[in-house]
Coordinates of C-alpha atoms in Angstrom, one line a residue:
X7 CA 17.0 21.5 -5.7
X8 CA 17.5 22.7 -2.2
X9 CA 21.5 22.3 -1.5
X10 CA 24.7 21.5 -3.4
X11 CA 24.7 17.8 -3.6
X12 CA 21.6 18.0 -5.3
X13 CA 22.8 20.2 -8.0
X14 CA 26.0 18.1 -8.4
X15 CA 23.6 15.3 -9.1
X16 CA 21.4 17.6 -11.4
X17 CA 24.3 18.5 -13.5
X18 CA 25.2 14.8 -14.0
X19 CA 22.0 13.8 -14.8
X20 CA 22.1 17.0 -17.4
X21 CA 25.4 15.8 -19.2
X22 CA 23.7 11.9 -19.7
X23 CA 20.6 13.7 -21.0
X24 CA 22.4 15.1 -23.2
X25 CA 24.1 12.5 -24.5
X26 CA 21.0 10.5 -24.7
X27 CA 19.3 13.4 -26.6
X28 CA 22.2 13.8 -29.2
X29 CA 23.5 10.0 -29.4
X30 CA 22.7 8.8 -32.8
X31 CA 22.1 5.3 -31.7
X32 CA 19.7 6.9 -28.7
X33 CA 16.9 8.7 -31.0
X34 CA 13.9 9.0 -29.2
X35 CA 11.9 7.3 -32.1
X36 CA 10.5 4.2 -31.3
X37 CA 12.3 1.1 -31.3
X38 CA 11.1 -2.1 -33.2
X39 CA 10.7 -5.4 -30.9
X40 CA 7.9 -7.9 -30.2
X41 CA 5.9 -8.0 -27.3
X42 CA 8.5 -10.9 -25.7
X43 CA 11.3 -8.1 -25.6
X44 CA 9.5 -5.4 -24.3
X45 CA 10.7 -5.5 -20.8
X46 CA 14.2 -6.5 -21.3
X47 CA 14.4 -3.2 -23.6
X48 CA 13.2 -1.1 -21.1
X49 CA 15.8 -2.5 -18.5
X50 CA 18.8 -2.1 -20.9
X51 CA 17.6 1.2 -21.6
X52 CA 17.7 1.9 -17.8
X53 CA 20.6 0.5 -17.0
X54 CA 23.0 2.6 -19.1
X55 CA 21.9 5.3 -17.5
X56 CA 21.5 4.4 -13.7
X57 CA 24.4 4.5 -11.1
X58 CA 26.3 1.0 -9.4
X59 CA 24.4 1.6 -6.4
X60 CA 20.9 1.9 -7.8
X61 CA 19.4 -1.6 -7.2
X62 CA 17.2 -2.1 -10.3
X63 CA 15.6 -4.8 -9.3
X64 CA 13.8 -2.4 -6.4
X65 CA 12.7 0.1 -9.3
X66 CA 11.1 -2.2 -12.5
X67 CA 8.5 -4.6 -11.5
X68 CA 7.3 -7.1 -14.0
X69 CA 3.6 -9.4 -13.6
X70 CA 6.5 -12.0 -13.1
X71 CA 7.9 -10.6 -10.1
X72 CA 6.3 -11.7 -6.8
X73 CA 5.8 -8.0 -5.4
X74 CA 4.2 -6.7 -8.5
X75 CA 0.9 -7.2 -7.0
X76 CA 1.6 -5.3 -3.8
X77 CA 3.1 -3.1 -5.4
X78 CA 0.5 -2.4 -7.7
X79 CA -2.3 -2.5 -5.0
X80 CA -0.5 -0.7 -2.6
X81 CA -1.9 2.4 -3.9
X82 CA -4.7 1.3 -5.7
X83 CA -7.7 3.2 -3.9
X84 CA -10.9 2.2 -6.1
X85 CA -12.1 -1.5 -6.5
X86 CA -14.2 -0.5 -9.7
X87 CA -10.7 -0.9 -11.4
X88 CA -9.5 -4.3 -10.0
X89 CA -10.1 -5.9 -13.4
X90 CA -8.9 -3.3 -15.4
X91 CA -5.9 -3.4 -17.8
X92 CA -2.9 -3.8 -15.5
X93 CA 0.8 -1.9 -16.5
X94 CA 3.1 -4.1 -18.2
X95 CA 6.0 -2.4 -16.2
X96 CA 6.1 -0.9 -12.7
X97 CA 8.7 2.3 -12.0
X98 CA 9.2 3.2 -8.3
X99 CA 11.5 5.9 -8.7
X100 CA 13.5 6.8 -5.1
X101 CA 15.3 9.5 -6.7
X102 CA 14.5 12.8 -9.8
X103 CA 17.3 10.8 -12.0
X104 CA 15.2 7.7 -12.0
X105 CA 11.6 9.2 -13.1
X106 CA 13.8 11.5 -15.7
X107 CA 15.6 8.5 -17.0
X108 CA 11.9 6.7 -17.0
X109 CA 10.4 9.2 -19.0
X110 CA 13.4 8.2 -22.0
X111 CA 13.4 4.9 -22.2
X112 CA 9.4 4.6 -22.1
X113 CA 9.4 7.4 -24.8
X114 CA 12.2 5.3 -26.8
X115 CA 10.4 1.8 -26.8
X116 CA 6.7 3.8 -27.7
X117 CA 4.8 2.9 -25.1
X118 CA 2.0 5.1 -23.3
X119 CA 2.7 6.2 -19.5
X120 CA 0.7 6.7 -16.6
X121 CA 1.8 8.7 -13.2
X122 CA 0.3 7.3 -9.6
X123 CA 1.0 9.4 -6.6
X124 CA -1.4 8.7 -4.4
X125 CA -4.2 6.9 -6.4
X126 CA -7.4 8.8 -5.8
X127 CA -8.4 9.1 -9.4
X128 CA -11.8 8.7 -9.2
X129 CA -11.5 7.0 -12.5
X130 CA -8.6 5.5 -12.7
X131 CA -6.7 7.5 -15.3
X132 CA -3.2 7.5 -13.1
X133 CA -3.2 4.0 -13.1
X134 CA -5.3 2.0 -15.4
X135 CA -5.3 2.2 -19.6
X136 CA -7.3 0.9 -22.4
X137 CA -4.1 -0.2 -24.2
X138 CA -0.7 -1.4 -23.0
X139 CA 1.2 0.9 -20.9
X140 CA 3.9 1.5 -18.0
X141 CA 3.3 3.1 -14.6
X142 CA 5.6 5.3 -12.9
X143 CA 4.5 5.0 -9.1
X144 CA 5.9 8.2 -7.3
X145 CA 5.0 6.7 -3.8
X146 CA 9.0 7.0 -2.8
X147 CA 9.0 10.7 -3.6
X148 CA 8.1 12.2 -0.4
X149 CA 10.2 14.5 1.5
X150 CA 9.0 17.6 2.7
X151 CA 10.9 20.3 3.8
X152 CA 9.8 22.7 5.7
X153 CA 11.2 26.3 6.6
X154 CA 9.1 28.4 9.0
X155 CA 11.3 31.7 9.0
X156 CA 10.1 31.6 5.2
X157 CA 6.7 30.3 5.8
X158 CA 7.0 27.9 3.0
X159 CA 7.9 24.1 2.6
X160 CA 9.0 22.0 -0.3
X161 CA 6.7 19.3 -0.8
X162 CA 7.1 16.3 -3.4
X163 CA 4.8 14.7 -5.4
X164 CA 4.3 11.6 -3.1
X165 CA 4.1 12.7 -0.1
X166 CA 0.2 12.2 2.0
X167 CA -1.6 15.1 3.0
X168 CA -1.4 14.0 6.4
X169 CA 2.5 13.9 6.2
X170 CA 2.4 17.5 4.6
X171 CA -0.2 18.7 8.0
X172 CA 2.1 16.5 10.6
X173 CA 5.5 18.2 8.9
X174 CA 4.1 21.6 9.2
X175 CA 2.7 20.9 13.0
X176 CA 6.1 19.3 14.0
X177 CA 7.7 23.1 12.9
X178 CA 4.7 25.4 14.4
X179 CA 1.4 24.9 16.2
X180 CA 0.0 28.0 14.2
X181 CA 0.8 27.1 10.7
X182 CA -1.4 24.9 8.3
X183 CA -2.0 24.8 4.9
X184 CA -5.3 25.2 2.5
X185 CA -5.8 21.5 1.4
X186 CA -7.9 18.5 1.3
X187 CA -9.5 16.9 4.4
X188 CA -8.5 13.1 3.3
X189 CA -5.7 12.5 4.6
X190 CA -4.1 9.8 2.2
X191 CA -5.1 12.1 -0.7
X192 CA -1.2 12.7 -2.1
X193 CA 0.1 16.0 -3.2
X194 CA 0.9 15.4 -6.5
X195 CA -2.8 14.9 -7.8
X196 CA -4.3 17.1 -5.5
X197 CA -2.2 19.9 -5.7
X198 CA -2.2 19.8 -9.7
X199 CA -6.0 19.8 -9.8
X200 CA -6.8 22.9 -7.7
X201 CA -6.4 22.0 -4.0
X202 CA -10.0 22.4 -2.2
X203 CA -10.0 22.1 1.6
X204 CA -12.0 23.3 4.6
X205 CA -10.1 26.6 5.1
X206 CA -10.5 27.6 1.4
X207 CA -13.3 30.4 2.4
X208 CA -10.6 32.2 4.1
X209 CA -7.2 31.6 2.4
X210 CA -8.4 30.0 -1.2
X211 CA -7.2 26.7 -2.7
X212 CA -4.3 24.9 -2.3
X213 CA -2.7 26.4 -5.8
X214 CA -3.2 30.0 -4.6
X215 CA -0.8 29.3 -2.5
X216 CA 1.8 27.4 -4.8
X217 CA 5.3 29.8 -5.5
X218 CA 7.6 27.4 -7.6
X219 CA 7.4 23.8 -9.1
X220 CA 10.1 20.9 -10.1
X221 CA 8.7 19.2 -13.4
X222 CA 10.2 16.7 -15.6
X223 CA 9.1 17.6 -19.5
X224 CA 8.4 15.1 -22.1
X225 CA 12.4 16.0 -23.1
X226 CA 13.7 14.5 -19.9
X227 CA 14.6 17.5 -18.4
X228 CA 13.8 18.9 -14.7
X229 CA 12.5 22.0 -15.0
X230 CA 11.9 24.7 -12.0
X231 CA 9.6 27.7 -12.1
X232 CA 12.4 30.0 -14.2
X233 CA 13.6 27.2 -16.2
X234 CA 9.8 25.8 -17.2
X235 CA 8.4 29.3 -17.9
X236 CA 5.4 31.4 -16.3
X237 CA 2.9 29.5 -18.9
X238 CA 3.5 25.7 -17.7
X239 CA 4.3 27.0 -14.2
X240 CA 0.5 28.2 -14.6
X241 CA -0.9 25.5 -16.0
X242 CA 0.5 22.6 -13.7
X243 CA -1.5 25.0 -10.9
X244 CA -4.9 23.3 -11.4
X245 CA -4.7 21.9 -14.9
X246 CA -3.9 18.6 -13.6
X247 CA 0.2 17.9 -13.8
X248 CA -0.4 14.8 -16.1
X249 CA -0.7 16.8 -19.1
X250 CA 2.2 18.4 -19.2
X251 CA 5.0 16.5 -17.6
X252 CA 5.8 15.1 -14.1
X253 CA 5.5 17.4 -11.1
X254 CA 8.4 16.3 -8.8
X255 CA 7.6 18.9 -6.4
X256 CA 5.8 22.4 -5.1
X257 CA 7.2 24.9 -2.6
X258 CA 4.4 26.1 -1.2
X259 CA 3.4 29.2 1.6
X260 CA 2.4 28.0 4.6
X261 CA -0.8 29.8 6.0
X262 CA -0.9 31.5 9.5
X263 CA -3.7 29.6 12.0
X264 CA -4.6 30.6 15.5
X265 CA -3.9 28.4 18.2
X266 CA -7.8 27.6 18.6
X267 CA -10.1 26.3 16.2
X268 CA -13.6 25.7 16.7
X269 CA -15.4 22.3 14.9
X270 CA -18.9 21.2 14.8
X271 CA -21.0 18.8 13.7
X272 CA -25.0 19.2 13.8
X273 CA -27.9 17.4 12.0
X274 CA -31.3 19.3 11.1
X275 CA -34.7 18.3 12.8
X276 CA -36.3 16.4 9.8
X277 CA -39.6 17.3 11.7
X278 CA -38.8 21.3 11.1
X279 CA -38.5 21.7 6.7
X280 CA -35.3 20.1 5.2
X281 CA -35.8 22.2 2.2
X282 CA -36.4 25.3 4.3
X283 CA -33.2 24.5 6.2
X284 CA -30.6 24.1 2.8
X285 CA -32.8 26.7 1.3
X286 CA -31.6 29.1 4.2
X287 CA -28.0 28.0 4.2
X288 CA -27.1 28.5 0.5
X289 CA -27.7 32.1 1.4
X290 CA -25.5 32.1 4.7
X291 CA -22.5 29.7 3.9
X292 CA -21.2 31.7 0.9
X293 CA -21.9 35.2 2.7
X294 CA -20.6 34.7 6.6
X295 CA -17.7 35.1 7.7
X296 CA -14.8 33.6 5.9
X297 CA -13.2 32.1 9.2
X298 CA -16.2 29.8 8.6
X299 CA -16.5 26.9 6.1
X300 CA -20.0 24.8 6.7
X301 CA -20.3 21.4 4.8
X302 CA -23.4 20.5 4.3
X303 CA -24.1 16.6 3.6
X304 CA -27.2 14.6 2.3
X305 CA -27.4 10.9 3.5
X306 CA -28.4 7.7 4.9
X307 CA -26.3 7.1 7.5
X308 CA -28.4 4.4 9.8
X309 CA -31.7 3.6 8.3
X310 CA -33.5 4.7 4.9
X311 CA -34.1 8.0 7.1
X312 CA -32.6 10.9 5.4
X313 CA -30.1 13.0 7.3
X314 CA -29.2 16.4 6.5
X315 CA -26.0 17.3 8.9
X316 CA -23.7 20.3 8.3
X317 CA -20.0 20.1 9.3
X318 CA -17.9 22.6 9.9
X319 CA -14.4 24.4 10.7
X320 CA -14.1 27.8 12.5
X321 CA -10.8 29.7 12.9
X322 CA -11.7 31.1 16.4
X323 CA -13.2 30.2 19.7
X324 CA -16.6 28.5 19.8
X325 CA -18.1 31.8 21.7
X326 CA -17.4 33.3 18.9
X327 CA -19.2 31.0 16.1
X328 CA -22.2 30.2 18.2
X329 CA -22.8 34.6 19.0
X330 CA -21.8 34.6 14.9
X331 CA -24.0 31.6 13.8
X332 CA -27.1 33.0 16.2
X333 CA -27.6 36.3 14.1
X334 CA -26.8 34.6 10.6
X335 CA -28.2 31.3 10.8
X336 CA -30.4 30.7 14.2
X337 CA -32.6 27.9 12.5
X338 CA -29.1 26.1 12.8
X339 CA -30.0 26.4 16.7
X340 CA -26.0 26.5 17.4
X341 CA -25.0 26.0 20.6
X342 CA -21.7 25.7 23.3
X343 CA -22.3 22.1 23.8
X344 CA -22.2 21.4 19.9
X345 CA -19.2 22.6 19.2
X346 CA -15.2 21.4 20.2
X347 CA -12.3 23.7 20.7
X348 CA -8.9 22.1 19.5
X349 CA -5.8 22.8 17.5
X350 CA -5.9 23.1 14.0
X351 CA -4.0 19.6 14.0
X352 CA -6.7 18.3 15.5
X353 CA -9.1 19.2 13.4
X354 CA -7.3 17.5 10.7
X355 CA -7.9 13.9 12.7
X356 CA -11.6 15.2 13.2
X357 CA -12.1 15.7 9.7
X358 CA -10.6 12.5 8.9
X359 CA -12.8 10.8 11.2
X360 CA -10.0 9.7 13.3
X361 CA -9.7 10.3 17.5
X362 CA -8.9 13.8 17.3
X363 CA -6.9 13.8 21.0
X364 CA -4.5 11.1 19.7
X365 CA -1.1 11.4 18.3
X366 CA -0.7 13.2 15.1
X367 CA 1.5 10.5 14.5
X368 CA -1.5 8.3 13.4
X369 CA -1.5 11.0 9.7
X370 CA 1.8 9.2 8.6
X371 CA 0.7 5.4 9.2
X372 CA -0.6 5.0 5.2
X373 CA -2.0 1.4 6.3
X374 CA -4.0 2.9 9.1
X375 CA -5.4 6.4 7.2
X376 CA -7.9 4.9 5.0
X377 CA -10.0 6.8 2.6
X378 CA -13.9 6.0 2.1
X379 CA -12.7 4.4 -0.9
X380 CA -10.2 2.6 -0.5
X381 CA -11.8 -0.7 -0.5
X382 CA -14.6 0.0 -1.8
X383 CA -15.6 0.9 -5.3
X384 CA -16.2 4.3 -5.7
X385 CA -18.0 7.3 -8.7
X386 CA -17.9 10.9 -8.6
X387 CA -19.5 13.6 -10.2
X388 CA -19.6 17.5 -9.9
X389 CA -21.7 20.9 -10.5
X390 CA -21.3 24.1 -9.7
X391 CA -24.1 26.5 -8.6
X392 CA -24.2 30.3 -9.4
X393 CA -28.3 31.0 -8.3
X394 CA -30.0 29.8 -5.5
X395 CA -31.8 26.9 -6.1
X396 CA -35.8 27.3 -4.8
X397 CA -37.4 25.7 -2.0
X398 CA -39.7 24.0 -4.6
X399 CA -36.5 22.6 -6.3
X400 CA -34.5 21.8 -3.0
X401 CA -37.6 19.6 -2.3
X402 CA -37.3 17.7 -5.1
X403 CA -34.2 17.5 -4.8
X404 CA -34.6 16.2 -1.1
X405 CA -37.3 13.7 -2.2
X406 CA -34.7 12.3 -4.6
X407 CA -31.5 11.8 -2.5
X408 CA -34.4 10.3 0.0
X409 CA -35.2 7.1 -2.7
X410 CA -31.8 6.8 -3.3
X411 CA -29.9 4.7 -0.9
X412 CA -26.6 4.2 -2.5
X413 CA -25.6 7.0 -2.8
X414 CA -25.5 10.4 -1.2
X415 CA -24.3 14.5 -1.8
X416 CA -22.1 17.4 -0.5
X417 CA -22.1 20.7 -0.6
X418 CA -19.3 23.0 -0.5
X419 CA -19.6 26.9 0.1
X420 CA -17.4 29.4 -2.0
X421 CA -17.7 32.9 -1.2
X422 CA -15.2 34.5 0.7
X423 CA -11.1 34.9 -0.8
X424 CA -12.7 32.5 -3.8
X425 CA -14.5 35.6 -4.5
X426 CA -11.9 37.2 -4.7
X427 CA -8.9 35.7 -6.7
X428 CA -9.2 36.2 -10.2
X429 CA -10.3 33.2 -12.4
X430 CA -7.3 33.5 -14.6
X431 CA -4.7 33.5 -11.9
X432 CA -5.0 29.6 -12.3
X433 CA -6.3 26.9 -14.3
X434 CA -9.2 26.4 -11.7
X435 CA -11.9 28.6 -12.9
X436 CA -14.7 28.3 -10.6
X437 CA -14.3 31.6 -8.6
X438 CA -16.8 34.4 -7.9
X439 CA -20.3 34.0 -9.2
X440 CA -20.1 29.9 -7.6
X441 CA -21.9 29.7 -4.4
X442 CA -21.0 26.3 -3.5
X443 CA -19.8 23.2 -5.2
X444 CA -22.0 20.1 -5.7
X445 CA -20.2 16.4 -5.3
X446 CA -22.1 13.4 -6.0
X447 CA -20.8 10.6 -4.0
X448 CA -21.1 7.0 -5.1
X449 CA -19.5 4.2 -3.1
X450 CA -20.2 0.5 -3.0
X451 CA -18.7 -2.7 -1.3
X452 CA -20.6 -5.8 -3.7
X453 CA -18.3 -6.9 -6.6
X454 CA -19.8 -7.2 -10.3
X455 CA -21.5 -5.5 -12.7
X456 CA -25.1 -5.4 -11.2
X457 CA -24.2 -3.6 -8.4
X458 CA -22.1 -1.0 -10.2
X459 CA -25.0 -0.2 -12.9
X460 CA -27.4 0.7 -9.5
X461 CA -25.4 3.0 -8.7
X462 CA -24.3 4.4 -11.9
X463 CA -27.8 4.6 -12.7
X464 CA -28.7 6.2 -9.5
X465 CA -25.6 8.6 -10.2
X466 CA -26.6 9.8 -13.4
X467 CA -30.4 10.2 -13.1
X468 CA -29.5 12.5 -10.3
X469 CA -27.0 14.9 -12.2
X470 CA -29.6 14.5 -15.2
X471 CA -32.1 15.9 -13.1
X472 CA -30.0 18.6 -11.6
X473 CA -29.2 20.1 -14.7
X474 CA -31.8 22.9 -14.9
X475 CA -30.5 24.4 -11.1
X476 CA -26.8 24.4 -12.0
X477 CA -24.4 26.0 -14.0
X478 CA -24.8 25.9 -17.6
X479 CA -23.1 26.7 -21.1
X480 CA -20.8 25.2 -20.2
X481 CA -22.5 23.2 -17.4
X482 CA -18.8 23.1 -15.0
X483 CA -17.4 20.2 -13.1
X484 CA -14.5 20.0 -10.6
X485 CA -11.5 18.2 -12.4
X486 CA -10.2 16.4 -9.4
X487 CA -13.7 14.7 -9.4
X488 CA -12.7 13.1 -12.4
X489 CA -15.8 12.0 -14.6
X490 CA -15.2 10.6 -17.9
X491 CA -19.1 10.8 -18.5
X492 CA -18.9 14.0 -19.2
X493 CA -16.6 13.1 -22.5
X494 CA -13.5 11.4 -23.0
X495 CA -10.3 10.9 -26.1
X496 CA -11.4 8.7 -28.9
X497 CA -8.4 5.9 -29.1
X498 CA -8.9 5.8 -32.6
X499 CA -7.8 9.4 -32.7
X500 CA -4.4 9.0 -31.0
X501 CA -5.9 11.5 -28.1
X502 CA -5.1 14.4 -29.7
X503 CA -8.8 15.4 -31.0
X504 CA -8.9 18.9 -30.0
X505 CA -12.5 19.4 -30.5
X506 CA -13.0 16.0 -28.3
X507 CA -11.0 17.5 -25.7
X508 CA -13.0 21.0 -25.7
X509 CA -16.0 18.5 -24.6
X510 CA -14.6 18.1 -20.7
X511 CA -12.0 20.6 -21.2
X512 CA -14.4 23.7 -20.7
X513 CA -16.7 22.2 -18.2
X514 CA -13.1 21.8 -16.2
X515 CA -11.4 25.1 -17.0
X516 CA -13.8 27.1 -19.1
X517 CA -12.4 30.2 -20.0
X518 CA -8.8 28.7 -19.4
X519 CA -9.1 25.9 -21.7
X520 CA -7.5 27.5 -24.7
X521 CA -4.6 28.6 -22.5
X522 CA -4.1 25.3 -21.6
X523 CA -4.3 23.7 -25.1
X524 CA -1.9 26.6 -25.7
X525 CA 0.4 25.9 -23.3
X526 CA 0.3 21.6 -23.9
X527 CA 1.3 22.2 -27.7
X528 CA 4.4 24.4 -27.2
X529 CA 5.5 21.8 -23.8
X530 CA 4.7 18.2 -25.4
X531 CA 3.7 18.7 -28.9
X532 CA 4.0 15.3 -29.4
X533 CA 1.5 14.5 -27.0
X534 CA 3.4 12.3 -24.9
X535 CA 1.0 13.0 -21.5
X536 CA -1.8 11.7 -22.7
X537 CA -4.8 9.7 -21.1
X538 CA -8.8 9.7 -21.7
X539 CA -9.1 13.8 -20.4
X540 CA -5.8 15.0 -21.1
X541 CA -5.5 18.6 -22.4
X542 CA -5.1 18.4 -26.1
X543 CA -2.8 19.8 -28.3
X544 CA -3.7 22.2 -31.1
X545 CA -4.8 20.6 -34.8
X546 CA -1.3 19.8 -37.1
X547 CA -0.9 22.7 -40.1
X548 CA -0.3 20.8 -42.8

């Protein structure tokens, strides 16, 4: 908490916690009631606890309330999941107290619980369940507070990228932060899974930069960085939050920027070797300079024409990139007129796709910041490469994405500080050794089944194919590109199979998978955080 009405309220919320905790007649086992009284359970539960000013009827939504839907939709960012299994009961906490006293009564009545902050799961998992559950939506938790004599800002869970960049900009003109480029990605999901953005080359992923935490445990209780313990306080730093409790909040170090940044966009000559071209630039975009991060993209963005285009962020001055760029890569052909000096706010709207000399205001309008799949439906999938791939197999790989119109692929250099941080010092393992990250994109506007098996079926051929150029035992995947294709929690097992969970777990973490387990059996050994790829806990001793 950052002043002293927020520990006076802290301490309150301690003392009913404790009474909770210790009241006979408030065990956390579950309670016995038919499906009729599941909701007015809940509310009594919640109501003993919450204040004369709280207004519940703004916190609990029911189907039978007229703004469940909204509410529901409002941050509901894949259509693949429209038909889905919808929550039984809607929590929109506006205060720590509420999602603490959440976490009780749901835990009390037995049902499962899902955590939404900004509803990019590419498959759902914070918002959609193959058996009953409740949502907590953490859309109301998202102050940000920052302090640039310390260089650092506290962040919560809710809160949009785009607020976090326009908070930071509103302070300083030559701070940022390492994080995504979507915009109306939130922090809470993003910041739990790793944190990859365009200026990672140079100051590493969002979690490297990630100094304390507020987490509310299975128990109830808010937790910071002392009180939680260097082992969760690791884990919920690219382990994805969900596991082990929910993160109310990061203090994070802002990142020095200069006052001019350099962006370009350029396509290849398909006339001049496309393999050639990504052949050459898998050698450059890991090694050059680590001011530099250079996208490259394969799609069709006009015509059944395949277009291979390479975008790109420069901390510097365009002179600079195009005399860097003309020694290191000159079959790019780089030049003055293809690149745009701005501020590093700026290139956030660029990025985003939005008019880059208008307001930064535009980053906190949530209606008007869309992401590419927000109305669409949308599938993701991931690799990792750690050798070059050949000419012979970027071909075929060209060939491939060239028959395929639904679908399309990015690459994402490493290289630079990712090198360089240890693959320990966080749940996200992919450091040195990766050359660049692989992200299969699938999006689709047609509704029904037939259109979502093309693509799937496009989707997975591909990655089936790739499987001899990428990483392998274990073949790795990004965990914020959530796949459950890659293995999933058997319901009939409760979730807590811990050999199911090694399936995704070390493609995700690798080497930090048994850490993690570790740490989720000593934090919630009741599994109470649990969804389709959850870290597991350990096997029971009889």
């Amino acid at each position: 908490m950052t002043n002293k009405s927020s520990c006076l309220v802290s301490a309150i919320v301690s003392v009913l916690l404790v009474q909770l905790l210790f009241s006979p007649s408030s065990s956390l086992q579950p309670l016995a009631f038919d499906d009729s009284s599941v909701y007015e359970t809940f509310l009594q539960c919640l109501e003993s606890y919450l204040s004369p000013n709280d207004q519940i009827s703004n916190l609990v939504f029911t189907s039978t309330n007229s703004s469940y839907t909204s509410v529901l939709q409002a941050y509901k960012r894949n259509a693949r999941f429209n038909s889905d299994l919808k929550p039984l009961i809607i929590v929109t906490p506006t205060s720590i107290p509420h999602v603490q006293y959440a976490v009780l009564c749901t835990r009390r009545i037995g049902y499962r619980l899902r955590i939404r902050s900004g509803g990019h799961d590419f498959e759902g998992l914070s918002y959609v369940s193959d058996s009953p559950f409740f949502l907590i939506d953490m859309s109301n938790l998202r102050s940000i507070e920052v302090n640039i004599e310390t260089n650092s800002a506290w962040v919560q869970s809710g809160a949009i990228l785009g607020e976090v960049y326009h908070a930071i900009w509103e302070k300083s003109k030559v701070h940022g932060f390492p994080a995504g480029v979507c915009p109306t990605v939130a922090v809470g999901g993003h910041f739990s899974g790793g944190g990859y953005g365009n200026m990672m080359r140079k100051f590493g992923l969002s979690v490297d930069h990630i100094v304390d935490a507020q987490i509310v445990d299975a128990n109830g209780d808010l937790l910071d960085r002392k009180s939680m313990g260097e082992g969760l306080f690791w884990a919920i730093r690219g382990g994805g939050g969900a596991s082990f409790g929910i993160v109310i909040s990061y203090k994070i170090e802002l990142v020095e920027v200069p006052e001019t940044v350099t962006v370009f966009q350029v396509e290849s000559n398909p006339d001049e070797g496309l393999a050639d071209f990504v052949y050459r630039w898998q050698f450059v975009a890991p090694t050059t300079s680590n001011d530099l991060f250079m996208r490259l993209h394969f799609s069709h963005p006009i015509t059944t024409r395949l277009e291979v285009s390479i975008q790109a962020l420069y901390l510097g001055k365009a002179d600079d990139v195009v005399s860097l760029l003309s020694k290191d890569f000159p079959e790019l052909g780089l030049k003055r007129q293809d690149c745009t000096e701005m501020s590093w706010i700026e290139s956030v709207l660029w990025y985003a796709s939005l008019n880059y000399r208008s307001s930064p205001k535009v980053l906190l309008d949530r209606k008007v910041v869309r992401s590419p799949n927000d109305t669409n439906s949308a599938k993701r999938k991931s690799d990792f490469v750690v050798n070059p791939v050949s000419r012979e197999g970027l071909g075929d790989i060209l060939k491939r994405v060239a028959g395929q119109l639904q679908f399309s692929m990015a690459f994402s250099p490493h290289g630079g500080e990712m090198s360089e941080i240890p693959a320990s010092s966080s749940p996200f393992p992919h450091r040195a050794g990766n050359l660049y990250k692989i992200e299969y994109v699938g999006n689709w506007n047609e509704a029904g089944e037939k259109a979502e098996r093309a693509v799937m079926t496009q989707l997975r051929r591909m990655y089936s194919f790739m499987a001899p150029l990428v990483s392998k035992n274990p073949r790795r995947a990004y965990v914020n590109y959530r796949d459950l294709d890659i293995g999933k929690m058997s319901h009939g097992k409760g979730y807590r199979s811990y050999e199911e969970g090694k399936v995704y777990g070390m493609k995700y973490f690798h080497g930090n998978f048994d850490r993690l387990v570790k740490v989720k059996t000593e934090v919630d050994p009741a599994n109470f955080f649990r969804d389709e790829q959850s870290i597991p806990t350990l096997p029971m001793k009889l």
